[in-house]
mmCIF file of C-alpha atoms in Angstrom:
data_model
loop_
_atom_site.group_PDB
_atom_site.id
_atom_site.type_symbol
_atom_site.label_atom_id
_atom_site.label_comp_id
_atom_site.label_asym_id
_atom_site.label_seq_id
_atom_site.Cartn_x
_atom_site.Cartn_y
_atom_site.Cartn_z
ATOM 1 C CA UNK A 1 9.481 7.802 -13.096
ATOM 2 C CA UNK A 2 8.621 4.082 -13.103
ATOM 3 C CA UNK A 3 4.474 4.087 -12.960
ATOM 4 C CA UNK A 4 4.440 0.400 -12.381
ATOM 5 C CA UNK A 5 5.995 -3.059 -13.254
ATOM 6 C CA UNK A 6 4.142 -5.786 -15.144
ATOM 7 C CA UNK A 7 6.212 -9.486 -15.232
ATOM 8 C CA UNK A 8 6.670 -12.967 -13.547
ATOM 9 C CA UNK A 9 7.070 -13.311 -10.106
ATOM 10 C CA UNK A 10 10.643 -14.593 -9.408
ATOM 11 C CA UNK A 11 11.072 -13.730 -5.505
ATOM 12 C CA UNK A 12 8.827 -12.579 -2.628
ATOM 13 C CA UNK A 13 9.195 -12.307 1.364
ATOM 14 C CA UNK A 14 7.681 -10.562 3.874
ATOM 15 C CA UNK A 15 8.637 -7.094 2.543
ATOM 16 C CA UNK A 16 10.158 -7.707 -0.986
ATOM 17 C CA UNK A 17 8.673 -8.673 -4.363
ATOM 18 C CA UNK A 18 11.000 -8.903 -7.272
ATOM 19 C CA UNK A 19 9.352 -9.133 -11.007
ATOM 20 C CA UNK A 20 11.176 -9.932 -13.760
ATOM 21 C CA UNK A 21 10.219 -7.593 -16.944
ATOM 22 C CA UNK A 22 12.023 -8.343 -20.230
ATOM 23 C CA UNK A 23 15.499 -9.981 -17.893
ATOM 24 C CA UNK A 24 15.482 -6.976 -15.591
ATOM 25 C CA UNK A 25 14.340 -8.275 -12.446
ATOM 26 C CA UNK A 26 12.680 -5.146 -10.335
ATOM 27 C CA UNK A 27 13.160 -5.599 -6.027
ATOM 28 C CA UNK A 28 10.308 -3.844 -4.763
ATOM 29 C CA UNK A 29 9.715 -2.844 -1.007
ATOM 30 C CA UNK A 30 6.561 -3.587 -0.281
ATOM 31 C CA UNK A 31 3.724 -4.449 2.795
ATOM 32 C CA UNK A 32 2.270 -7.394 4.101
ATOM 33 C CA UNK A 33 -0.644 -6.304 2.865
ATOM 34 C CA UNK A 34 0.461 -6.488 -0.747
ATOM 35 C CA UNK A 35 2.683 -10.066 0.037
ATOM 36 C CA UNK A 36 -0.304 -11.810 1.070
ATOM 37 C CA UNK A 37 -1.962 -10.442 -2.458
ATOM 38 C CA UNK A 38 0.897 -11.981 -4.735
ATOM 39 C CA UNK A 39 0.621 -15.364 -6.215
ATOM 40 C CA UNK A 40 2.663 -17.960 -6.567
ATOM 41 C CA UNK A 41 6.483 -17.727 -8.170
ATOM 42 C CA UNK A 42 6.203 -18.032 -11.483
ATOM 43 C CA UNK A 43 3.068 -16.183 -11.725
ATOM 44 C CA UNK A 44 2.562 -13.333 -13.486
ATOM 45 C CA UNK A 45 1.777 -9.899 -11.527
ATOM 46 C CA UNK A 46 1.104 -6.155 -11.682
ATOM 47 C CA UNK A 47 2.248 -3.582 -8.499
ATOM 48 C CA UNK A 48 1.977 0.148 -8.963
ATOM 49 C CA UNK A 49 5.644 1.557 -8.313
ATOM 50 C CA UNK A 50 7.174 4.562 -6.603
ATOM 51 C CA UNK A 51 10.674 5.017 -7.049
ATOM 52 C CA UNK A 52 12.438 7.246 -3.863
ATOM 53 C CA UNK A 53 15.858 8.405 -5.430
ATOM 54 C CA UNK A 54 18.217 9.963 -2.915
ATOM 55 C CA UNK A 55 22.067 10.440 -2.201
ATOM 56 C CA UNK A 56 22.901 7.511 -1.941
ATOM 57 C CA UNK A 57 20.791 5.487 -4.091
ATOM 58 C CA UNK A 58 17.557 4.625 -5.478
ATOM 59 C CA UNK A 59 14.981 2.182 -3.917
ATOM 60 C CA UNK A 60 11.404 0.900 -5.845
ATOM 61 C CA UNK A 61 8.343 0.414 -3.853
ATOM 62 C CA UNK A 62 5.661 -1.784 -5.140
ATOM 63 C CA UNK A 63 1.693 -1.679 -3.960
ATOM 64 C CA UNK A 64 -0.948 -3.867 -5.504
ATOM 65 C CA UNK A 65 -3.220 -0.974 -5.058
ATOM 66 C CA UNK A 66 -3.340 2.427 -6.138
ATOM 67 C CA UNK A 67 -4.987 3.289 -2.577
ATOM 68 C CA UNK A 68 -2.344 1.722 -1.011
ATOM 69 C CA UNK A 69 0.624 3.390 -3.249
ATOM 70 C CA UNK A 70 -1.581 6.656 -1.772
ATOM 71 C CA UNK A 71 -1.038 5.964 1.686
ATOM 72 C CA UNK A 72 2.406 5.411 1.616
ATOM 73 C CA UNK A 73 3.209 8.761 -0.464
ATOM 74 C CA UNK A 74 0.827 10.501 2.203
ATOM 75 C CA UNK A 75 3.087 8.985 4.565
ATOM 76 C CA UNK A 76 6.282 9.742 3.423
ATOM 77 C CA UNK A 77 4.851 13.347 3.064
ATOM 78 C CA UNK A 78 4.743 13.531 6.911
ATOM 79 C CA UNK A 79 7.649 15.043 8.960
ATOM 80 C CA UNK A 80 9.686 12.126 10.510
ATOM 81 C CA UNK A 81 8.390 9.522 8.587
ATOM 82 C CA UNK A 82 10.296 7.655 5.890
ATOM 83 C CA UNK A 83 9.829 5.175 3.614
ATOM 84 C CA UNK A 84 10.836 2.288 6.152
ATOM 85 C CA UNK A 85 8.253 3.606 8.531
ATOM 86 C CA UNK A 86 6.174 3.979 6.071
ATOM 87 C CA UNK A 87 5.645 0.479 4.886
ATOM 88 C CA UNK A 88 5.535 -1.063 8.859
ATOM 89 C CA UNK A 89 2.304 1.238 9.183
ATOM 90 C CA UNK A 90 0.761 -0.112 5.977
ATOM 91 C CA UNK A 91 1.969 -3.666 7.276
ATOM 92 C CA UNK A 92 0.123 -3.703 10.644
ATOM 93 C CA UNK A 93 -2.867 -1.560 9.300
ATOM 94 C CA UNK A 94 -4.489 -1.556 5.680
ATOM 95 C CA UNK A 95 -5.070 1.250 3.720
ATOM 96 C CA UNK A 96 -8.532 1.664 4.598
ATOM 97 C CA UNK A 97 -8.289 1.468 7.894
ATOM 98 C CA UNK A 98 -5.610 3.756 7.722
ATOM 99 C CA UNK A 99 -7.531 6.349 6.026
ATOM 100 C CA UNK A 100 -10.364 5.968 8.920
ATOM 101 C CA UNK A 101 -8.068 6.295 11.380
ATOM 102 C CA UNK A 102 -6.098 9.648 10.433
ATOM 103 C CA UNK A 103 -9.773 10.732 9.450
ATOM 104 C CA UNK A 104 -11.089 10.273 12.206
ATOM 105 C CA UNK A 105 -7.833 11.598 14.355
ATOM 106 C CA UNK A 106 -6.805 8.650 16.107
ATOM 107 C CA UNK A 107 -3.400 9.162 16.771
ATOM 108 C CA UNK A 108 -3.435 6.353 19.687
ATOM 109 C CA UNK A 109 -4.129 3.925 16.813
ATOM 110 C CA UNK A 110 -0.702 4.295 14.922
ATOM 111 C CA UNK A 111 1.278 4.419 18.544
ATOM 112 C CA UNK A 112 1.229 0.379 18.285
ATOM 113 C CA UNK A 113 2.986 0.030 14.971
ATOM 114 C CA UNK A 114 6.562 -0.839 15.891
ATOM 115 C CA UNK A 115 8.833 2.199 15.733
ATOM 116 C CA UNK A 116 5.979 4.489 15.787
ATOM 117 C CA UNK A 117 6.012 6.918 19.194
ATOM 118 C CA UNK A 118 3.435 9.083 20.061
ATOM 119 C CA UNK A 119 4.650 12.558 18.764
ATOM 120 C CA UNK A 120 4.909 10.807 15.531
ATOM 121 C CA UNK A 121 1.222 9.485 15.878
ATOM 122 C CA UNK A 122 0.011 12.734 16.044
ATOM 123 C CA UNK A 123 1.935 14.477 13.206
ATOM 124 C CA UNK A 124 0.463 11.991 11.186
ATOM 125 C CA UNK A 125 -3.228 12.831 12.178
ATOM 126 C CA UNK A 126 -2.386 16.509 12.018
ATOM 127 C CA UNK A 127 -0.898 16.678 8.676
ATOM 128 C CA UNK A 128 -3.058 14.018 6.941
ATOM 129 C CA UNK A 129 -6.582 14.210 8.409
ATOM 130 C CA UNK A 130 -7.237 17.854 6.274
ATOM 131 C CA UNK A 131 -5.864 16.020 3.113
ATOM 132 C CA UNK A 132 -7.960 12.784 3.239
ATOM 133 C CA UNK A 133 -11.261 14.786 4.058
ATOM 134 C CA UNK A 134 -9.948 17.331 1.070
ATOM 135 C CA UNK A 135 -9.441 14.319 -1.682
ATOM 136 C CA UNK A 136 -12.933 12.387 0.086
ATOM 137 C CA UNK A 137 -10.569 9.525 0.650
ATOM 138 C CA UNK A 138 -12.768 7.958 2.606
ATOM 139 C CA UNK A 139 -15.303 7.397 0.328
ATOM 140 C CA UNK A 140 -13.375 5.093 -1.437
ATOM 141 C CA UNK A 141 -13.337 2.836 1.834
ATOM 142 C CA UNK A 142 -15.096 -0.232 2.368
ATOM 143 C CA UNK A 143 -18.019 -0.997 4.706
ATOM 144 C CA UNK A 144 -16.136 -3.842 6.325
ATOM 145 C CA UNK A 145 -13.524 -0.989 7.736
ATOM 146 C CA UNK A 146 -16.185 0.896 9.454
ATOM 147 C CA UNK A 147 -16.893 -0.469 12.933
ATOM 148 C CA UNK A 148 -20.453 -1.926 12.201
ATOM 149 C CA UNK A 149 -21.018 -4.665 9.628
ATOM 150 C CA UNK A 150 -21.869 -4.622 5.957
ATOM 151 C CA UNK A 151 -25.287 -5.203 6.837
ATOM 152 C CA UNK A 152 -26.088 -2.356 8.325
ATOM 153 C CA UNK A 153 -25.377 -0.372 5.102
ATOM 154 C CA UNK A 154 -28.426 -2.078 3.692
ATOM 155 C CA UNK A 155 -31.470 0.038 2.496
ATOM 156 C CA UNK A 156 -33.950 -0.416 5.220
ATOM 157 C CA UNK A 157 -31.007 -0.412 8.056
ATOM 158 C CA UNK A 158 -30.905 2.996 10.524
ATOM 159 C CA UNK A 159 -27.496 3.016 9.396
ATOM 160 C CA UNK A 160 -28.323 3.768 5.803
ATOM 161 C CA UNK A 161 -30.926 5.719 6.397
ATOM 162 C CA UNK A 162 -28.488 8.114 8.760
ATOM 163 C CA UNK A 163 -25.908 8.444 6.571
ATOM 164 C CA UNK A 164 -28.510 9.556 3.865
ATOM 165 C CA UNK A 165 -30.299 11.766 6.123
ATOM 166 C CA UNK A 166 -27.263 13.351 6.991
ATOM 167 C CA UNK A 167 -25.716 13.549 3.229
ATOM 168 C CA UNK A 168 -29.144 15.323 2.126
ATOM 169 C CA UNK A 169 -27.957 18.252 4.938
ATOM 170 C CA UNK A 170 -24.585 18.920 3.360
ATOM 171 C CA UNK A 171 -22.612 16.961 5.157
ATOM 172 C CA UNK A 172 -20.273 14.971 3.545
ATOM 173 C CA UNK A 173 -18.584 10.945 3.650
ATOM 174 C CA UNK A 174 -15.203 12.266 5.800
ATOM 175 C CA UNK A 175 -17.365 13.910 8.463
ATOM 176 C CA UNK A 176 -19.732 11.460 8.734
ATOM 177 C CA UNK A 177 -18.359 8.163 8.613
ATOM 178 C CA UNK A 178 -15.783 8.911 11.439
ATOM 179 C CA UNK A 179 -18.436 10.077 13.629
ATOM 180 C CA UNK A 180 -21.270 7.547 12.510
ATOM 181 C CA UNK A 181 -19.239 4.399 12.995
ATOM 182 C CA UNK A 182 -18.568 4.868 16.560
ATOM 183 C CA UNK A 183 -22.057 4.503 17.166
ATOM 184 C CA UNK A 184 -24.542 2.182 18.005
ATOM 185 C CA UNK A 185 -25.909 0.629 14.977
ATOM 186 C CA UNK A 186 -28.923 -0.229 16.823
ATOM 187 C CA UNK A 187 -30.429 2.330 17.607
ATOM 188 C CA UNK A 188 -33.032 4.328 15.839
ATOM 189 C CA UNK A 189 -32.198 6.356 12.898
ATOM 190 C CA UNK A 190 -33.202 9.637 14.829
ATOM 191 C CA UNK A 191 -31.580 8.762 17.701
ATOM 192 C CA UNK A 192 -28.005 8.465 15.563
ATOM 193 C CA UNK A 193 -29.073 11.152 13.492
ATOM 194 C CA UNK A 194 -29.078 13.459 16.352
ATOM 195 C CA UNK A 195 -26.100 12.149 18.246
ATOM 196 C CA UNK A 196 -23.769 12.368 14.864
ATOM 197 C CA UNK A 197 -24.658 16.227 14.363
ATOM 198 C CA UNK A 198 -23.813 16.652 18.112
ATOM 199 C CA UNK A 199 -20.536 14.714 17.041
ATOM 200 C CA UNK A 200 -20.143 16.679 13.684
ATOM 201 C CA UNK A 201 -20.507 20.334 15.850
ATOM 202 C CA UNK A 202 -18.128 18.890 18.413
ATOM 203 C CA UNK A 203 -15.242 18.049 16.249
ATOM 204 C CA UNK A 204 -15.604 21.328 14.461
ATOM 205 C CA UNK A 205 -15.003 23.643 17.673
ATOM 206 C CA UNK A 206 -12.496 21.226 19.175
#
């Protein structure tokens, strides 16, 4: 298995990145997301790899993130989905977003990714919600993908003091955060406290 590729940058489009390592030059299929990360050619870079080997060949991905390399081998995981699919999700939506979205079960979400119908949608939230809230994925996500700004994750904000209200009774990041960032960050901490455990007790007899 090829863990990753270290060299110089010799080609890159919209969905390839080849690096050259020691004269082998490594064509990676790859996202936007990851694109838009690379330097210049010429430059030297680092993408985490998965190689897919099957009848009738072998084909490198590349990912400058290790969140992102996740995603996609969650993705390919699901029924239906392949690797082509795959990286037009991770195109249109980043990996943290992604990882609120399944969390949170929005199946509607992925529907608007090219090539993506709604019976696919859902397999993906059905097969990958339970293993993002298993791993705590979505603690490893970023304020800015939540739907309130990074402000209101400050110490003193209703927000923060939520969340922390709601960590001390048990709950934890992947039940919370879904439920949390739909509402609104101005209210009183109370107030969201109490409409994120009506949330919480919703979700778990729905």
């Amino acid at each position: 298995m090829i863990y990753s590729v270290r060299g110089k940058l010799i080609y890159k489009d919209t969905s390839l990145a080849v690096i050259e390592c020691a004269g082998v030059g490594y064509a990676c299929r790859t996202t936007l997301s990851t694109v838009s990360e690379l330097g210049d050619i010429g430059s030297e870079q680092f993408l985490y790899t998965y190689l897919s080997v099957k009848e009738d060949g072998a084909e490198l991905f590349g990912f400058k993130s290790l969140k992102e390399l996740d995603c996609f081998k969650m993705l390919i995981s699901v029924s239906g989905v392949g690797p082509k699919a795959a990286l037009s999700i991770l195109s249109d939506i980043p990996a943290d977003k992604f990882i609120m979205l399944a969390a949170s079960g929005d199946s509607k979400a992925f529907t608007k990714v090219k090539g993506i119908g709604a019976k696919t949608a859902q397999r993906i939230v059905l097969e990958l919600k339970d293993k993002i809230q298993k791993n705590d994925l979505i603690s490893s996500v970023s304020s800015q993908s939540y739907n309130f700004p990074a402000a209101d994750f400050n110490e003193n904000s209703n927000i923060s003091e939520a969340v922390s209200a709601l960590t001390v009774l048990g709950y934890s990041n992947a039940e919370i955060m879904p439920v949390i960032s739909k509402l609104d960050a101005s209210l009183p901490s109370s107030e969201l406290i109490k409409l994120a455990l009506k949330a919480i007790a919703s979700a778990k007899f729905s």
